[in-house]
Short mmCIF file of C-alpha atoms in Angstrom, two decimals:
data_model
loop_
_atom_site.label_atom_id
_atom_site.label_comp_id
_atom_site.label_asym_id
_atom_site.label_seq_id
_atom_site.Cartn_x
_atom_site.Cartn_y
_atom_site.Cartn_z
CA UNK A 8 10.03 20.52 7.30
CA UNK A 9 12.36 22.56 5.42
CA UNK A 10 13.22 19.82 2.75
CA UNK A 11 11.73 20.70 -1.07
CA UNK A 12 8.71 18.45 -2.44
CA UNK A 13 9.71 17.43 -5.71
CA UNK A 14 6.80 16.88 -8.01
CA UNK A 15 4.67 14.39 -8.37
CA UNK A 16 0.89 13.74 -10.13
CA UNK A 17 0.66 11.60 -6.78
CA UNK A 18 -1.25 13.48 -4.18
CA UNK A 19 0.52 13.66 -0.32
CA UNK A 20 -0.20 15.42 2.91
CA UNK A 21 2.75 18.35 1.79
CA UNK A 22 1.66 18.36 -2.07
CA UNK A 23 -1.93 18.93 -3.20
CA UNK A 24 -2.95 18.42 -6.35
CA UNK A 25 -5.25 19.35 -8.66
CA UNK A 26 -8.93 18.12 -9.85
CA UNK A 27 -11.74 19.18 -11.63
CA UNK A 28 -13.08 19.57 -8.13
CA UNK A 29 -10.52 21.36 -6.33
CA UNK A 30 -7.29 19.96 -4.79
CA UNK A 31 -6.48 16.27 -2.97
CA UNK A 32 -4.69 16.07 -0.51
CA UNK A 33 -3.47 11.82 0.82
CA UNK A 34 -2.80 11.13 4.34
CA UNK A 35 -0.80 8.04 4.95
CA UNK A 36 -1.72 6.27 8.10
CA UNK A 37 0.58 3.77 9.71
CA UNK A 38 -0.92 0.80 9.19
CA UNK A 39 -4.38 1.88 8.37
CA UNK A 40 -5.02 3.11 11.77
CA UNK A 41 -5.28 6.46 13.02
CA UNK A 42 -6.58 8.22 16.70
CA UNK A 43 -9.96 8.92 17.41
CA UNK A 44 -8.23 13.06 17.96
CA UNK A 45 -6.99 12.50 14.74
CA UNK A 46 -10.05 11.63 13.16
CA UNK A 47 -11.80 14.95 14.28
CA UNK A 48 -8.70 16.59 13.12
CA UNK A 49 -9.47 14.87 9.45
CA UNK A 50 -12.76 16.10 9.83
CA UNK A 51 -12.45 19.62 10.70
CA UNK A 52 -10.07 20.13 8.19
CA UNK A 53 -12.22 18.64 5.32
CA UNK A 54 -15.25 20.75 6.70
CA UNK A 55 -12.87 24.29 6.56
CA UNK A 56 -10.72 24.38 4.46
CA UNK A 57 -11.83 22.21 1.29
CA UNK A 58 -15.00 21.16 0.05
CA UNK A 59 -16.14 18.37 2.95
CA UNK A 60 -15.20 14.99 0.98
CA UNK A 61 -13.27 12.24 2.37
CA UNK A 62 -12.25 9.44 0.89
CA UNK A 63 -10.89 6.01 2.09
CA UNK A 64 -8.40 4.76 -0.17
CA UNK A 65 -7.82 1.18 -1.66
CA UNK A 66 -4.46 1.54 0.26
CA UNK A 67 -5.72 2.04 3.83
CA UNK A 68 -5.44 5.59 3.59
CA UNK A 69 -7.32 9.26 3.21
CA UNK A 70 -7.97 11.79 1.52
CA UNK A 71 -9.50 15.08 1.49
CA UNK A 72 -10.81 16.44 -1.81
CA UNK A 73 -12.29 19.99 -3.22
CA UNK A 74 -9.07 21.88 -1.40
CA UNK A 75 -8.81 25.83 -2.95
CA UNK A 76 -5.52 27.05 -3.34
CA UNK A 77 -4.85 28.62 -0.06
CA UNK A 78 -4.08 25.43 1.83
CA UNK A 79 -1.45 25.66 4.30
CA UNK A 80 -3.85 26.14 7.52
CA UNK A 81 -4.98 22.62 5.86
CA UNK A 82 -1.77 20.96 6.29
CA UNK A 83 -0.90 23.22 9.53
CA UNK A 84 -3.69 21.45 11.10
CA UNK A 85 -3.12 17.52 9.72
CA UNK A 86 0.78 18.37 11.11
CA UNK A 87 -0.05 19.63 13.97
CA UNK A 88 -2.00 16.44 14.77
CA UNK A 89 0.51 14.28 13.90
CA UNK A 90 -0.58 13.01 10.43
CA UNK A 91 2.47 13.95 8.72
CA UNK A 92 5.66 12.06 8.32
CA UNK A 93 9.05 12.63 10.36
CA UNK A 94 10.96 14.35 7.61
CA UNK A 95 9.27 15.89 4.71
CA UNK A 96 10.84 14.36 1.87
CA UNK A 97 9.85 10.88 3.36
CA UNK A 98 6.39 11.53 2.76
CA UNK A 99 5.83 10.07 -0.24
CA UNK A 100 7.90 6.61 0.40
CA UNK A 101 5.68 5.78 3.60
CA UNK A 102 3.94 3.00 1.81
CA UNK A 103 3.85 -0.02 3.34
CA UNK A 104 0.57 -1.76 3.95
CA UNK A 105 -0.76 -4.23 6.91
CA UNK A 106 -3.48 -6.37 7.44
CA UNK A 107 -6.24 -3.94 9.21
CA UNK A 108 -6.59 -6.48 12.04
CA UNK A 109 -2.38 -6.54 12.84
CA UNK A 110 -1.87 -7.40 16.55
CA UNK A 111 -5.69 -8.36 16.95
CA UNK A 112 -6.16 -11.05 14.52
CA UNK A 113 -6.82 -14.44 15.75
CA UNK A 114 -5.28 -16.28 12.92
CA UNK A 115 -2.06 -13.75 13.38
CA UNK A 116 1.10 -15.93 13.56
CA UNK A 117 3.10 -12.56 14.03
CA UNK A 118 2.13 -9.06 15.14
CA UNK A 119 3.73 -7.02 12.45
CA UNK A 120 3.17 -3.48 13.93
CA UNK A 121 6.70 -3.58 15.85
CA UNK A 122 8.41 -4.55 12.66
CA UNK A 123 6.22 -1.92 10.45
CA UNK A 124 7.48 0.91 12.91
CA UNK A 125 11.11 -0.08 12.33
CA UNK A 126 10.62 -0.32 8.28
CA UNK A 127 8.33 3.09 8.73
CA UNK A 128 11.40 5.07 10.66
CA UNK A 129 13.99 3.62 8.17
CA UNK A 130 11.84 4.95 5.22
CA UNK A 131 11.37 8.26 5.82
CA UNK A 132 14.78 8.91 7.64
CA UNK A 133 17.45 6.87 5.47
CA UNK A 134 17.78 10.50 2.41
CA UNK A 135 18.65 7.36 -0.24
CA UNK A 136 15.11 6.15 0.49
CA UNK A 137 13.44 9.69 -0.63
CA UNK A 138 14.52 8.44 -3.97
CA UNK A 139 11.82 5.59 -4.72
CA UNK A 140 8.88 6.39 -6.82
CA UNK A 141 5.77 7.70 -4.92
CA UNK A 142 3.84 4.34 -5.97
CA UNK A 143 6.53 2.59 -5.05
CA UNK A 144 5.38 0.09 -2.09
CA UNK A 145 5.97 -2.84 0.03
CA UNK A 146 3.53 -5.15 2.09
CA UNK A 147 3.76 -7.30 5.65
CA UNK A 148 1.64 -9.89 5.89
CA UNK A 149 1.43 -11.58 9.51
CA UNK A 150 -0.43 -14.20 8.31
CA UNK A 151 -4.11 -12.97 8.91
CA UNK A 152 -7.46 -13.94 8.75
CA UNK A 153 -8.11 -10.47 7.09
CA UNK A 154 -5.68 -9.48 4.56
CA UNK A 155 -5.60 -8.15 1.38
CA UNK A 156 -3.89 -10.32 -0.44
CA UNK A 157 -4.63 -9.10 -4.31
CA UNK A 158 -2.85 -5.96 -4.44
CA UNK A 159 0.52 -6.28 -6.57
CA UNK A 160 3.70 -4.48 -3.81
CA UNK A 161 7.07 -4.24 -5.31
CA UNK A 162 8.32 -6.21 -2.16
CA UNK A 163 5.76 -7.96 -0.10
CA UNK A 164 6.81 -10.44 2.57
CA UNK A 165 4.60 -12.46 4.46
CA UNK A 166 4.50 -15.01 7.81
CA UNK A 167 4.90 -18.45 8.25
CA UNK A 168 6.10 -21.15 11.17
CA UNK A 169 8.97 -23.86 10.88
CA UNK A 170 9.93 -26.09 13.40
CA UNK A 171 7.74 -23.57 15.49
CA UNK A 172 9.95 -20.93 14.56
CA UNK A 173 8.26 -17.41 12.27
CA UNK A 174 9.97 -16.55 9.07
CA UNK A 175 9.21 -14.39 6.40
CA UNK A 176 8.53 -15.45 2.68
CA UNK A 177 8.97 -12.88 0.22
CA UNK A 178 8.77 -11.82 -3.33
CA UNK A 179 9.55 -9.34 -5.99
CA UNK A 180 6.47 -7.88 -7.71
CA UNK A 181 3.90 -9.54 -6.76
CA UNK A 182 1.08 -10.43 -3.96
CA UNK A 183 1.66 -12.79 -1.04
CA UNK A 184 -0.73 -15.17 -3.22
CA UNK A 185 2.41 -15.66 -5.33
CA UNK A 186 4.85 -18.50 -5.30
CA UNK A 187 7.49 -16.56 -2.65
CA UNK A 188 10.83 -16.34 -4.25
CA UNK A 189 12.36 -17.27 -0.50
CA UNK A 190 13.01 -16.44 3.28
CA UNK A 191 14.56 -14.92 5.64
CA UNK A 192 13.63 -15.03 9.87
CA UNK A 193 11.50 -12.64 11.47
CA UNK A 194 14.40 -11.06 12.64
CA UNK A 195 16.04 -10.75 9.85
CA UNK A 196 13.03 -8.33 8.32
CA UNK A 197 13.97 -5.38 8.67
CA UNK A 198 17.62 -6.02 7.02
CA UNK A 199 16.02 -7.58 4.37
CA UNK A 200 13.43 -4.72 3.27
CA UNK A 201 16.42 -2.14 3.52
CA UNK A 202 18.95 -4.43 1.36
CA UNK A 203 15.61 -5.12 -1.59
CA UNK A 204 15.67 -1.26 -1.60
CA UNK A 205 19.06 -0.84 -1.68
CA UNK A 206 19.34 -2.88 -4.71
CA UNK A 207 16.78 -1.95 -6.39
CA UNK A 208 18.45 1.70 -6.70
CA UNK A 209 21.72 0.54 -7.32
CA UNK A 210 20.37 -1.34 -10.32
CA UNK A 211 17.42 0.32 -11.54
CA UNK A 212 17.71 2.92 -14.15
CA UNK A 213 15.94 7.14 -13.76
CA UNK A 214 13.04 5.29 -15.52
CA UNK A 215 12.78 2.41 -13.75
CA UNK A 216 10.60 3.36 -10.84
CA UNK A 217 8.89 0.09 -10.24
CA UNK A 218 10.29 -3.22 -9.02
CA UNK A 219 8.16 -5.26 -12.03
CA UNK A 220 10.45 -3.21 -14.20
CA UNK A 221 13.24 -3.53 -12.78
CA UNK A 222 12.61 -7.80 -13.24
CA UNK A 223 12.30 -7.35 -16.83
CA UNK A 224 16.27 -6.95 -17.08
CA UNK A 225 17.43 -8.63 -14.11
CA UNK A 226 15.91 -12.42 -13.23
CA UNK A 227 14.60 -12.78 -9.87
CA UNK A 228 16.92 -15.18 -9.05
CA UNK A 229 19.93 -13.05 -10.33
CA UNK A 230 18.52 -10.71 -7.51
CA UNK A 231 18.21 -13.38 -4.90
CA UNK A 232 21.74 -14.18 -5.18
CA UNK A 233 22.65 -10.19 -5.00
CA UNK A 234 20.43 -10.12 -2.15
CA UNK A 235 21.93 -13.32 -0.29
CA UNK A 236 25.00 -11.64 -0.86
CA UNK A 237 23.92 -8.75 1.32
CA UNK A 238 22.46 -10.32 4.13
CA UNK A 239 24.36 -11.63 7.04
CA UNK A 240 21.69 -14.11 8.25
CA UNK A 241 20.70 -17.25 6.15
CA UNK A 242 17.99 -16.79 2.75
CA UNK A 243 16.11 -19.91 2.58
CA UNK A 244 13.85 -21.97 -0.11
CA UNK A 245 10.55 -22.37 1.36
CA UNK A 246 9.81 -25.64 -0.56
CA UNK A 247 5.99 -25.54 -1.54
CA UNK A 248 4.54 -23.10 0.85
CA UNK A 249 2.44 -21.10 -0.07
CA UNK A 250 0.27 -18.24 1.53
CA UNK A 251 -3.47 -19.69 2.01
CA UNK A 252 -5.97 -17.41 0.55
CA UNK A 253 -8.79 -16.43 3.71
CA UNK A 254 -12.09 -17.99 3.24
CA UNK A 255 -14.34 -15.04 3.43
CA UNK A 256 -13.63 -11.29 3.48
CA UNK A 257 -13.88 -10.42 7.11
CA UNK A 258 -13.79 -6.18 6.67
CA UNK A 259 -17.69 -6.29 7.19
CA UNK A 260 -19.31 -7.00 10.30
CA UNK A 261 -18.76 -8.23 13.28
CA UNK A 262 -15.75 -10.56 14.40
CA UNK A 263 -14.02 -11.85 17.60
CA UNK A 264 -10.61 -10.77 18.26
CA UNK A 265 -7.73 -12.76 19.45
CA UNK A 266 -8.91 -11.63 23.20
CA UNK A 267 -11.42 -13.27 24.52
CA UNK A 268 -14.46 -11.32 24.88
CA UNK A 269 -13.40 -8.63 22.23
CA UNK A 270 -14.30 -8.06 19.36
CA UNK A 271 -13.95 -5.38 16.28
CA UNK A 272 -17.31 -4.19 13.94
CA UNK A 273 -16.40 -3.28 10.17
CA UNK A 274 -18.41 -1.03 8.73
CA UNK A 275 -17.84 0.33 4.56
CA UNK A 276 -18.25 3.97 3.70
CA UNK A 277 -20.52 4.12 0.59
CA UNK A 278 -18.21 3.78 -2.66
CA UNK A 279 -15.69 5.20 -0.17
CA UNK A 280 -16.82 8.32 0.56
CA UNK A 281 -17.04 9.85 3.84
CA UNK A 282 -18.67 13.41 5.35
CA UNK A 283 -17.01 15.09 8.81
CA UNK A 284 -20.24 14.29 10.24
CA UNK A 285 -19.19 10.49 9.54
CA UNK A 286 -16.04 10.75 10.59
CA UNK A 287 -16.41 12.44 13.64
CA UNK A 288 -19.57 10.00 14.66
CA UNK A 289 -16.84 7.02 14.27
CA UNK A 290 -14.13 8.86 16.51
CA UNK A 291 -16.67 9.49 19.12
CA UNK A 292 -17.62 5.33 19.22
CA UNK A 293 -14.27 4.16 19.37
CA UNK A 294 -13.58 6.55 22.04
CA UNK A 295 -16.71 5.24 24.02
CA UNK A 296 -16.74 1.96 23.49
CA UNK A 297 -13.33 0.88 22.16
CA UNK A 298 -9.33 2.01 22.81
CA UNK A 299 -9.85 5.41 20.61
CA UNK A 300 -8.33 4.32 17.59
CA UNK A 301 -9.91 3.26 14.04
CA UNK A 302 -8.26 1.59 11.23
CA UNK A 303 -8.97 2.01 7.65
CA UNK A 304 -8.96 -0.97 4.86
CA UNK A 305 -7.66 -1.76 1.70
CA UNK A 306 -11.44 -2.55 1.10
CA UNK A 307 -12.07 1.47 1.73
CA UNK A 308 -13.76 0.69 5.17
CA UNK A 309 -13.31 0.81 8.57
CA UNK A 310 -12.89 -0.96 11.81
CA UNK A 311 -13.66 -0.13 15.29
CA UNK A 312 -11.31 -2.73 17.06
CA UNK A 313 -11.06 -3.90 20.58
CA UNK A 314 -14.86 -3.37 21.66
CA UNK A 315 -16.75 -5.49 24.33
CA UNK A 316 -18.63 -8.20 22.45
CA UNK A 317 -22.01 -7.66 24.39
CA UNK A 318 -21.56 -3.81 22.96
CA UNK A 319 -21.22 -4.42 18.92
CA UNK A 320 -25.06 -4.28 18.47
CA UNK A 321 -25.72 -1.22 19.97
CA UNK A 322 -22.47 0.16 18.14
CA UNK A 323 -23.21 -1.10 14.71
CA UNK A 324 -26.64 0.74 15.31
CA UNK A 325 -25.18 3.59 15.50
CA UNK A 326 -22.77 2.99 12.58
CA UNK A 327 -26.06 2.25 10.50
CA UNK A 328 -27.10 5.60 11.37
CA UNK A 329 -24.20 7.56 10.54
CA UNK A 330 -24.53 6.04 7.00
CA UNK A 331 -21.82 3.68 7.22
CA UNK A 332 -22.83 -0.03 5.39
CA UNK A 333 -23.12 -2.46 7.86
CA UNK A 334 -24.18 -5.72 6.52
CA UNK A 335 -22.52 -8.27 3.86
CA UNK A 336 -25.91 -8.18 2.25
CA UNK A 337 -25.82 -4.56 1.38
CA UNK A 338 -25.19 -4.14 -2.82
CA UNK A 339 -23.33 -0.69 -2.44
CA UNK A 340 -21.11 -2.62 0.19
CA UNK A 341 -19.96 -4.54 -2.63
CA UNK A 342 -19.44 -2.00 -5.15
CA UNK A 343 -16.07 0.49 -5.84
CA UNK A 344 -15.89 3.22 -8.04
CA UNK A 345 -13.81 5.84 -8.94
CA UNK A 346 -14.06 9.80 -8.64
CA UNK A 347 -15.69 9.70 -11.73
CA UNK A 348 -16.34 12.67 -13.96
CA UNK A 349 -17.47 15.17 -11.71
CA UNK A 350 -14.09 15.55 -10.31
CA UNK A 351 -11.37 13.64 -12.66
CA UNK A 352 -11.06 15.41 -16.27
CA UNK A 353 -10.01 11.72 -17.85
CA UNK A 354 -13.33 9.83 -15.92
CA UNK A 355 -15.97 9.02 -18.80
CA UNK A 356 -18.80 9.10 -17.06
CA UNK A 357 -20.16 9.37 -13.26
CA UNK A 358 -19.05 6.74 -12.04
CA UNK A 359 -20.18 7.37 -7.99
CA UNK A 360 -23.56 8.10 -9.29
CA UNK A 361 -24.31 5.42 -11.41
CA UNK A 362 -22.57 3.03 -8.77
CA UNK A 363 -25.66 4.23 -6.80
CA UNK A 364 -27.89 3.08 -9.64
CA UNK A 365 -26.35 -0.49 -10.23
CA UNK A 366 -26.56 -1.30 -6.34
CA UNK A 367 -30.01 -0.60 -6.28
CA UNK A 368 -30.57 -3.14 -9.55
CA UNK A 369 -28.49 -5.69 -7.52
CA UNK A 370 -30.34 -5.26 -4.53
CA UNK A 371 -33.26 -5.91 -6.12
CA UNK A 372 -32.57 -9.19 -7.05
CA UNK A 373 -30.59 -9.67 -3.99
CA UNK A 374 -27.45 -9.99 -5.61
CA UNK A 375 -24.03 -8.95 -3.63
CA UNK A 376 -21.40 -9.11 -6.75
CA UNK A 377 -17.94 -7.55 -6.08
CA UNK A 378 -17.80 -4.94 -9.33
CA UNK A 379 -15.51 -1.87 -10.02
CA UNK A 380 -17.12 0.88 -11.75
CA UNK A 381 -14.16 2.71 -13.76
CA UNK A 382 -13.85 6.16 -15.51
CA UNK A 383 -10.81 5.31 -17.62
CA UNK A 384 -8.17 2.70 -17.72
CA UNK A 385 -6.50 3.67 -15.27
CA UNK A 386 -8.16 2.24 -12.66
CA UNK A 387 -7.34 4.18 -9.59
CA UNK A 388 -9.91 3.17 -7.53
CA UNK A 389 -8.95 -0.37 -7.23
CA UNK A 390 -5.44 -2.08 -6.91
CA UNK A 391 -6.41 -5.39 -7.92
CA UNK A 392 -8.67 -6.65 -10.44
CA UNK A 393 -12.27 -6.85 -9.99
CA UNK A 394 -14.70 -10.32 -10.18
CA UNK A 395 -16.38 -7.88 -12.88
CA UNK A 396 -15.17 -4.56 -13.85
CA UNK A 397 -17.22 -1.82 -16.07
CA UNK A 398 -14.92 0.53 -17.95
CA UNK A 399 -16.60 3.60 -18.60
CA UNK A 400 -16.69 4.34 -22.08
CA UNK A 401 -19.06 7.30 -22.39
CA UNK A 402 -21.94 8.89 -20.00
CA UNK A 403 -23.81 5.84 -18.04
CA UNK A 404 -22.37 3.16 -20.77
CA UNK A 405 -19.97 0.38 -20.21
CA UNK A 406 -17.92 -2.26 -21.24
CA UNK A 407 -18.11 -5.54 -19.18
CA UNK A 408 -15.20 -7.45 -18.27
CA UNK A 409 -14.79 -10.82 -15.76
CA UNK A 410 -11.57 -11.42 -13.93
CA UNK A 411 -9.64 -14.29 -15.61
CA UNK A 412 -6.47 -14.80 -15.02
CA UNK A 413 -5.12 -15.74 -18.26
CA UNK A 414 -6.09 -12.39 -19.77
CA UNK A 415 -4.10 -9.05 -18.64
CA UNK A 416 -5.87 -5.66 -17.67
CA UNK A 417 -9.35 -6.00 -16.14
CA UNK A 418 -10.20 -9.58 -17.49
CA UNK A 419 -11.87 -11.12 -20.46
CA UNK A 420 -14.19 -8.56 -22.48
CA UNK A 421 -18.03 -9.90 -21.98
CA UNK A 422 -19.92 -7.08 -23.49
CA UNK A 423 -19.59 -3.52 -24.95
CA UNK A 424 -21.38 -0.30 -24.87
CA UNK A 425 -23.76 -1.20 -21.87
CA UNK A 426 -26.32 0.82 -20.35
CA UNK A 427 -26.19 0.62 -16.80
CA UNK A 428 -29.97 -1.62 -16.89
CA UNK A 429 -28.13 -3.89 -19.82
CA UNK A 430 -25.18 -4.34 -17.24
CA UNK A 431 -27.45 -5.20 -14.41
CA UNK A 432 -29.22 -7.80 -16.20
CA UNK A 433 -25.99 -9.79 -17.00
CA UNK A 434 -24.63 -9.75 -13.88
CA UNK A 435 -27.60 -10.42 -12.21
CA UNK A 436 -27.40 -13.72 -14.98
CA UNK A 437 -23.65 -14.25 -13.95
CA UNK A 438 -23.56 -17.73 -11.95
CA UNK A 439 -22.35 -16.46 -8.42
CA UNK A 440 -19.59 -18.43 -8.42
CA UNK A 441 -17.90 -16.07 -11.10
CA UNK A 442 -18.05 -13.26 -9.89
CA UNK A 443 -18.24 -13.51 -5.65
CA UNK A 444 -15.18 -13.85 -3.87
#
């Protein structure tokens, strides 16, 4: 992997970079899901050659933090497991994101992991593609029980039957929540991802790196027509469909699998953060007791899929003891925050730690609210916005904020300058329909 890195404040598997607590290095995993020998190979390099953190990201991916500056036996070693892309400018374009249960999912009305493959090659080998923005990303939704439908993609696209037939909706800047701007068939995919991207750098502008930008100039349906034009196969209205929103959050637990008699266990690594020791404990259960693989969520936890359904007690035992969160009625399980100050120079205050605080105040009161603890505005810890956010804005004080949709950023401000207790106390007050997903 000859090819230069060009640079980027977004971290990769090729470029580390910097933080107050050493360097990060992201591993992108194809669809969330990575081998059981790739796992321990996550591990050991965490344990020697940085500082022992991992973290699962809001994207389905990981990271190793607290890297020193002599780090090529660290990417030698993710490489040489396979962890890295096909070419090494494609690195940073391999973003495209999957339900965690694809191919499993009893809900599924396709399995996207044969058409992720194809859009995966086509990203990292097509040099026009190397182009795109690091952040730039796109999502396929097979129509899921478990998906993560929140995130904003610059092209999502997302399952649906006609006349017993599966198509894909899609859309421009958005989530598969949104009205779709139209459709193309399943076979058609693959052509259509490559012409949106196609387009997009023909038109965009050196500082247009995002497709939201890129919509400002150019109406949507000036680019459906470009894109019709493009396409040999038919672009379709899809009348009033629109993507159903699941009816619980399924990324916790245990849940039966489109085989009969299988089933997968998700289990949440505290505020994200894994240890080797973690990691390695999960390899060695999927290897045991499932098909060696785990997958990774948007929610920053994991599954063990494809397990015998009279062996997911005994399994999620184990989990429990390796620290992992194993029960909807956890607090932390509920709870996101970012690095925080201990290892971001912009983060306001400790975010992990006081995370740690706030869950035990909710779990007092047996309270399970979805909240995102920020450092800064930035919000890197979560891609979509929060039931209730707190916004660091000095050491252990917050301002409150509760999703609404008719306000932009993190929501509508509810209070300022909160102590962690003062914060507690008003969500614990917050009518549960508010705040819970």
């Amino acid at each position: 992997m000859s090819a230069a890195i060009r640079p980027s404040a977004c971290p990769g598997l090729l470029r580390i970079v910097p933080a107050l607590d050493g360097g990060i290095c992201r591993i992108k995993l194809a669809g969330g899901a990575i081998s059981a020998a790739q796992a321990r190979a996550v591990a050991d390099a965490a344990q020697h050659h940085a500082g022992g953190v991992i973290e699962a990201t809001n994207r389905a991916n990981l990271q190793i933090r607290g890297i020193g500056s002599e780090h090529q036996a660290l990417i030698a070693d993710l490489l040489a497991a396979g962890l890295g892309p096909t070419t090494a400018a494609g690195d940073d374009v391999r973003n495209l994101m999957l339900s965690p249960t694809a191919g499993i999912d009893r809900q599924m009305i396709v399995d996207t992991r044969p058409l992720a493959a194809r859009i995966l090659v086509t990203l990292q080998s097509h040099p026009r593609f190397h182009e795109l923005s690091p952040k730039f990303a796109v999502q396929l939704d097979g129509g899921e029980a478990l998906a993560m439908l929140q995130h904003p993609h610059d092209l999502w696209l997302s399952a649906f039957e006609d006349a017993g037939e599966p198509w894909l909706a899609f859309g421009l800047a958005g989530c598969p929540g949104d009205p779709p701007l139209a459709s193309v068939a399943l076979a058609d995919g693959h052509a259509l991802v490559v012409a949106v991207l196609e387009l997009f750098l023909d038109l965009a502008r050196p500082e247009q790196t995002r497709m939201r930008q890129l919509l400002a100039e150019h109406p949507a349906q000036e680019l459906l027509a470009r894109l019709s034009a493009r396409l040999a196969g038919p672009v379709i209205s899809v009348g009033d469909w629109q993507r159903a929103a699941p009816a619980e959050a399924l990324h916790i637990g245990t849940y039966p699998q489109r085989e009969n008699a299988r089933v997968y266990i998700g289990a949440v690594a505290p505020l994200g953060r894994l240890d080797p020791s973690m990691l390695r404990g999960a390899a060695e259960l999927a290897e045991q007791w499932g098909d060696g693989s785990l997958r990774f969520t948007p929610w920053q936890s994991l599954l063990l899929p494809n397990l015998r359904a009279e062996d997911a007690p005994g399994v999620t035992q184990h989990l429990q003891q390796l620290g992992f969160l194993w029960a909807s009625d956890q607090a932390l399980a509920h709870l996101i925050a970012c690095t925080g100050s201990s290892g971001c120079g912009k983060a306001l205050a400790d975010t992990k730690g006081d995370a740690l605080q706030l869950a035990a105040l909710l779990q007092r009161h047996a309270r399970y609210l979805d909240v995102h603890l920020s450092g800064c505005s930035r919000s890197c810890a979560a891609a979509h916005v929060a039931p209730a956010t707190l916004l660091a804005v000095g050491p252990g004080r917050y301002d409150l904020y509760f999703r609404d949709a008719a306000q932009p950023g993190f929501g509508s401000l509810h209070a300022r300058n909160l102590s962690l207790e003062a914060a507690g106390a008003l969500l614990d007050a917050r009518p549960r329909s508010n705040t819970d997903d």
